[in-house]
Short mmCIF file of C-alpha atoms in Angstrom, two decimals:
data_model
loop_
_atom_site.label_atom_id
_atom_site.label_comp_id
_atom_site.label_asym_id
_atom_site.label_seq_id
_atom_site.Cartn_x
_atom_site.Cartn_y
_atom_site.Cartn_z
CA UNK A 1 0.00 0.00 0.00
CA UNK A 2 1.37 3.44 -0.94
CA UNK A 3 2.01 5.83 1.91
CA UNK A 4 -0.02 9.04 1.91
CA UNK A 5 1.77 12.33 1.09
CA UNK A 6 1.15 13.50 4.66
CA UNK A 7 2.60 10.27 6.05
CA UNK A 8 5.64 10.62 3.80
CA UNK A 9 6.14 14.22 4.92
CA UNK A 10 5.94 13.06 8.54
CA UNK A 11 8.57 10.37 7.90
CA UNK A 12 10.86 12.94 6.19
CA UNK A 13 10.43 15.37 9.08
CA UNK A 14 11.31 12.71 11.64
CA UNK A 15 14.44 11.81 9.64
CA UNK A 16 15.47 15.48 9.43
CA UNK A 17 14.97 15.95 13.17
CA UNK A 18 17.65 13.30 13.77
CA UNK A 19 20.24 15.50 12.03
CA UNK A 20 21.84 18.71 13.23
CA UNK A 21 20.40 22.07 12.24
CA UNK A 22 16.90 23.23 11.39
CA UNK A 23 14.90 20.29 10.11
CA UNK A 24 12.52 22.49 8.11
CA UNK A 25 15.37 24.42 6.43
CA UNK A 26 16.94 21.11 5.40
CA UNK A 27 13.68 19.76 3.96
CA UNK A 28 12.79 22.97 2.12
CA UNK A 29 16.25 23.16 0.55
CA UNK A 30 15.94 19.53 -0.55
CA UNK A 31 12.50 20.23 -2.04
CA UNK A 32 13.92 23.16 -4.01
CA UNK A 33 16.78 21.05 -5.33
CA UNK A 34 14.40 18.27 -6.37
CA UNK A 35 12.13 20.75 -8.14
CA UNK A 36 15.11 22.20 -10.03
CA UNK A 37 16.01 18.73 -11.28
CA UNK A 38 12.39 18.10 -12.27
CA UNK A 39 12.29 21.43 -14.08
CA UNK A 40 15.49 20.74 -16.01
CA UNK A 41 14.92 17.11 -16.89
CA UNK A 42 11.14 16.87 -17.34
CA UNK A 43 9.66 20.33 -17.93
CA UNK A 44 12.13 22.08 -20.23
CA UNK A 45 9.83 21.93 -23.26
CA UNK A 46 6.51 22.30 -21.44
CA UNK A 47 4.59 25.30 -22.94
CA UNK A 48 3.02 26.27 -19.60
CA UNK A 49 6.42 26.21 -17.91
CA UNK A 50 7.85 28.41 -20.67
CA UNK A 51 5.01 30.87 -20.15
CA UNK A 52 5.63 31.03 -16.40
CA UNK A 53 9.40 31.21 -16.87
CA UNK A 54 9.00 34.10 -19.30
CA UNK A 55 6.65 35.94 -16.97
CA UNK A 56 9.20 35.87 -14.13
CA UNK A 57 12.16 36.46 -16.48
CA UNK A 58 13.79 33.35 -15.06
CA UNK A 59 14.56 32.35 -11.50
CA UNK A 60 15.73 34.37 -8.51
CA UNK A 61 19.50 34.73 -8.15
CA UNK A 62 19.87 31.92 -5.63
CA UNK A 63 17.96 29.39 -7.69
CA UNK A 64 19.51 30.51 -10.99
CA UNK A 65 22.89 29.67 -9.45
CA UNK A 66 21.49 26.36 -8.22
CA UNK A 67 20.26 25.61 -11.73
CA UNK A 68 23.74 26.18 -13.17
CA UNK A 69 25.22 23.86 -10.55
CA UNK A 70 22.98 21.02 -11.77
CA UNK A 71 25.19 20.88 -14.88
CA UNK A 72 22.45 20.69 -17.53
CA UNK A 73 23.56 23.47 -19.88
CA UNK A 74 21.04 22.57 -22.57
CA UNK A 75 18.06 22.80 -20.23
CA UNK A 76 19.28 26.12 -18.85
CA UNK A 77 19.82 27.47 -22.38
CA UNK A 78 16.32 26.45 -23.53
CA UNK A 79 14.56 27.99 -20.53
CA UNK A 80 16.60 31.18 -20.42
CA UNK A 81 16.24 31.52 -24.18
CA UNK A 82 12.50 31.97 -23.53
CA UNK A 83 13.21 34.53 -20.77
CA UNK A 84 15.58 36.50 -23.03
CA UNK A 85 12.95 36.67 -25.78
CA UNK A 86 10.43 38.00 -23.27
CA UNK A 87 12.89 40.62 -22.02
CA UNK A 88 13.64 41.77 -25.57
CA UNK A 89 9.91 42.08 -26.21
CA UNK A 90 9.43 44.14 -23.03
CA UNK A 91 12.32 46.43 -23.90
CA UNK A 92 10.85 47.10 -27.35
CA UNK A 93 7.63 48.34 -25.73
CA UNK A 94 9.22 50.99 -23.50
CA UNK A 95 8.17 54.46 -24.79
CA UNK A 96 10.80 56.85 -26.16
CA UNK A 97 10.02 59.48 -23.54
CA UNK A 98 8.95 59.22 -19.91
CA UNK A 99 5.27 59.47 -19.14
CA UNK A 100 3.97 62.67 -17.60
CA UNK A 101 4.42 62.54 -13.86
CA UNK A 102 1.80 65.21 -13.15
CA UNK A 103 -0.41 63.82 -10.43
CA UNK A 104 -2.05 64.81 -7.18
CA UNK A 105 0.70 62.98 -5.26
CA UNK A 106 3.38 65.01 -7.04
CA UNK A 107 1.53 68.28 -6.47
CA UNK A 108 1.42 67.44 -2.76
CA UNK A 109 5.13 66.68 -2.76
CA UNK A 110 4.70 62.95 -2.26
CA UNK A 111 6.62 60.33 -4.23
CA UNK A 112 4.44 58.66 -6.85
CA UNK A 113 4.46 54.91 -7.29
CA UNK A 114 4.85 53.62 -10.82
CA UNK A 115 5.20 50.16 -12.25
CA UNK A 116 8.70 49.26 -13.48
CA UNK A 117 9.34 49.26 -17.21
CA UNK A 118 10.42 45.64 -16.83
CA UNK A 119 9.76 43.32 -13.87
CA UNK A 120 12.58 42.35 -11.56
CA UNK A 121 14.03 39.00 -12.71
CA UNK A 122 13.02 36.14 -10.46
CA UNK A 123 9.96 37.91 -9.08
CA UNK A 124 7.62 34.92 -9.04
CA UNK A 125 10.48 32.37 -9.15
CA UNK A 126 9.04 28.90 -9.78
CA UNK A 127 11.46 27.22 -7.38
CA UNK A 128 10.73 29.72 -4.60
CA UNK A 129 7.05 28.85 -5.08
CA UNK A 130 7.81 25.11 -4.82
CA UNK A 131 9.88 25.71 -1.69
CA UNK A 132 7.09 27.80 -0.16
CA UNK A 133 4.61 24.97 -0.65
CA UNK A 134 7.04 22.46 0.87
CA UNK A 135 7.71 24.76 3.81
CA UNK A 136 4.00 25.11 4.61
CA UNK A 137 3.53 21.33 4.31
CA UNK A 138 6.37 20.45 6.68
CA UNK A 139 5.43 23.18 9.16
CA UNK A 140 1.85 21.87 9.23
CA UNK A 141 3.13 18.33 9.89
CA UNK A 142 5.39 19.70 12.64
CA UNK A 143 2.52 21.57 14.27
CA UNK A 144 0.17 18.60 14.04
CA UNK A 145 2.75 16.23 15.54
CA UNK A 146 3.63 18.63 18.34
CA UNK A 147 -0.02 19.34 19.12
CA UNK A 148 -1.24 15.74 19.18
CA UNK A 149 1.80 14.61 21.20
CA UNK A 150 3.13 12.15 18.62
CA UNK A 151 6.42 14.07 18.24
CA UNK A 152 7.10 14.35 21.97
CA UNK A 153 9.31 11.30 22.48
CA UNK A 154 12.71 12.94 22.22
CA UNK A 155 12.25 13.99 18.61
CA UNK A 156 11.91 17.73 19.19
CA UNK A 157 14.81 17.99 21.63
CA UNK A 158 17.28 15.84 19.66
CA UNK A 159 20.09 17.11 17.41
CA UNK A 160 17.58 18.60 14.98
CA UNK A 161 15.73 21.76 15.83
CA UNK A 162 13.58 24.46 14.28
CA UNK A 163 15.19 27.83 13.54
CA UNK A 164 13.60 31.07 14.72
CA UNK A 165 12.45 31.96 11.20
CA UNK A 166 10.50 28.72 10.93
CA UNK A 167 9.18 29.04 14.47
CA UNK A 168 7.79 32.41 13.42
CA UNK A 169 6.24 31.00 10.25
CA UNK A 170 4.80 28.04 12.15
CA UNK A 171 3.15 30.44 14.58
CA UNK A 172 1.60 32.31 11.64
CA UNK A 173 0.13 29.05 10.35
CA UNK A 174 -1.23 28.37 13.83
CA UNK A 175 -2.84 31.79 14.17
CA UNK A 176 -0.17 33.36 16.37
CA UNK A 177 0.22 30.33 18.66
CA UNK A 178 2.72 27.50 19.17
CA UNK A 179 2.22 24.09 20.84
CA UNK A 180 3.75 24.03 24.37
CA UNK A 181 5.99 21.06 23.54
CA UNK A 182 7.51 23.00 20.63
CA UNK A 183 8.02 26.04 22.86
CA UNK A 184 9.69 23.86 25.51
CA UNK A 185 12.03 22.24 22.98
CA UNK A 186 12.96 25.63 21.53
CA UNK A 187 13.51 27.08 25.00
CA UNK A 188 15.82 24.18 25.88
CA UNK A 189 17.83 24.64 22.67
CA UNK A 190 18.12 28.40 23.31
CA UNK A 191 19.26 27.84 26.89
CA UNK A 192 21.99 25.53 25.60
CA UNK A 193 23.02 28.17 23.07
CA UNK A 194 22.97 30.87 25.74
CA UNK A 195 25.28 28.75 27.92
CA UNK A 196 27.67 28.09 25.02
CA UNK A 197 27.82 31.79 24.15
CA UNK A 198 28.42 32.67 27.79
CA UNK A 199 31.30 30.21 28.03
CA UNK A 200 32.83 31.59 24.83
CA UNK A 201 32.63 35.16 26.15
CA UNK A 202 34.08 34.08 29.51
CA UNK A 203 37.05 32.30 27.88
CA UNK A 204 37.66 35.30 25.61
CA UNK A 205 37.50 37.89 28.38
CA UNK A 206 41.04 39.02 29.17
#
């Protein structure tokens, strides 16, 4: 019997919690890397992907670098060829002279907001979107496991942890709240860090 996606995410979270560092960061980074491979090896010629890739003028800087590191020059060239065509098209549509800036905001001495002539490359990055979905999925599994008590048995206070950024995002998913067991595990990790920092300062104090 195939395991459900939620069950698989739970298994992956438990595995990540056994390793050092933020478990959610590790899983999100892995999801982004997997999506990049999927993009390069399975979606390079997909018309809908080309449309989305053109609209965002490629990937954000971090994921564009990650794409290059995958070593598939042909896939990168095909996808960025579409982005370059889109950029050339956008540049050809920019008027020869700036539009009139006369407006009520200008008359009142306030800066006026205008749309850019071309969008910022990577705004709407496909891999960032995939990572965002993975992040929400793993945070939901973390919250569920912490709330129902199934993650209590040493899993939240092991070598893995949850960084402050992901604690914050988990609390947003939970409506500004965090399960007590997750708070306790985070407090214990922070106390250990506080002690380590104190020892370092003490040994460095001449």
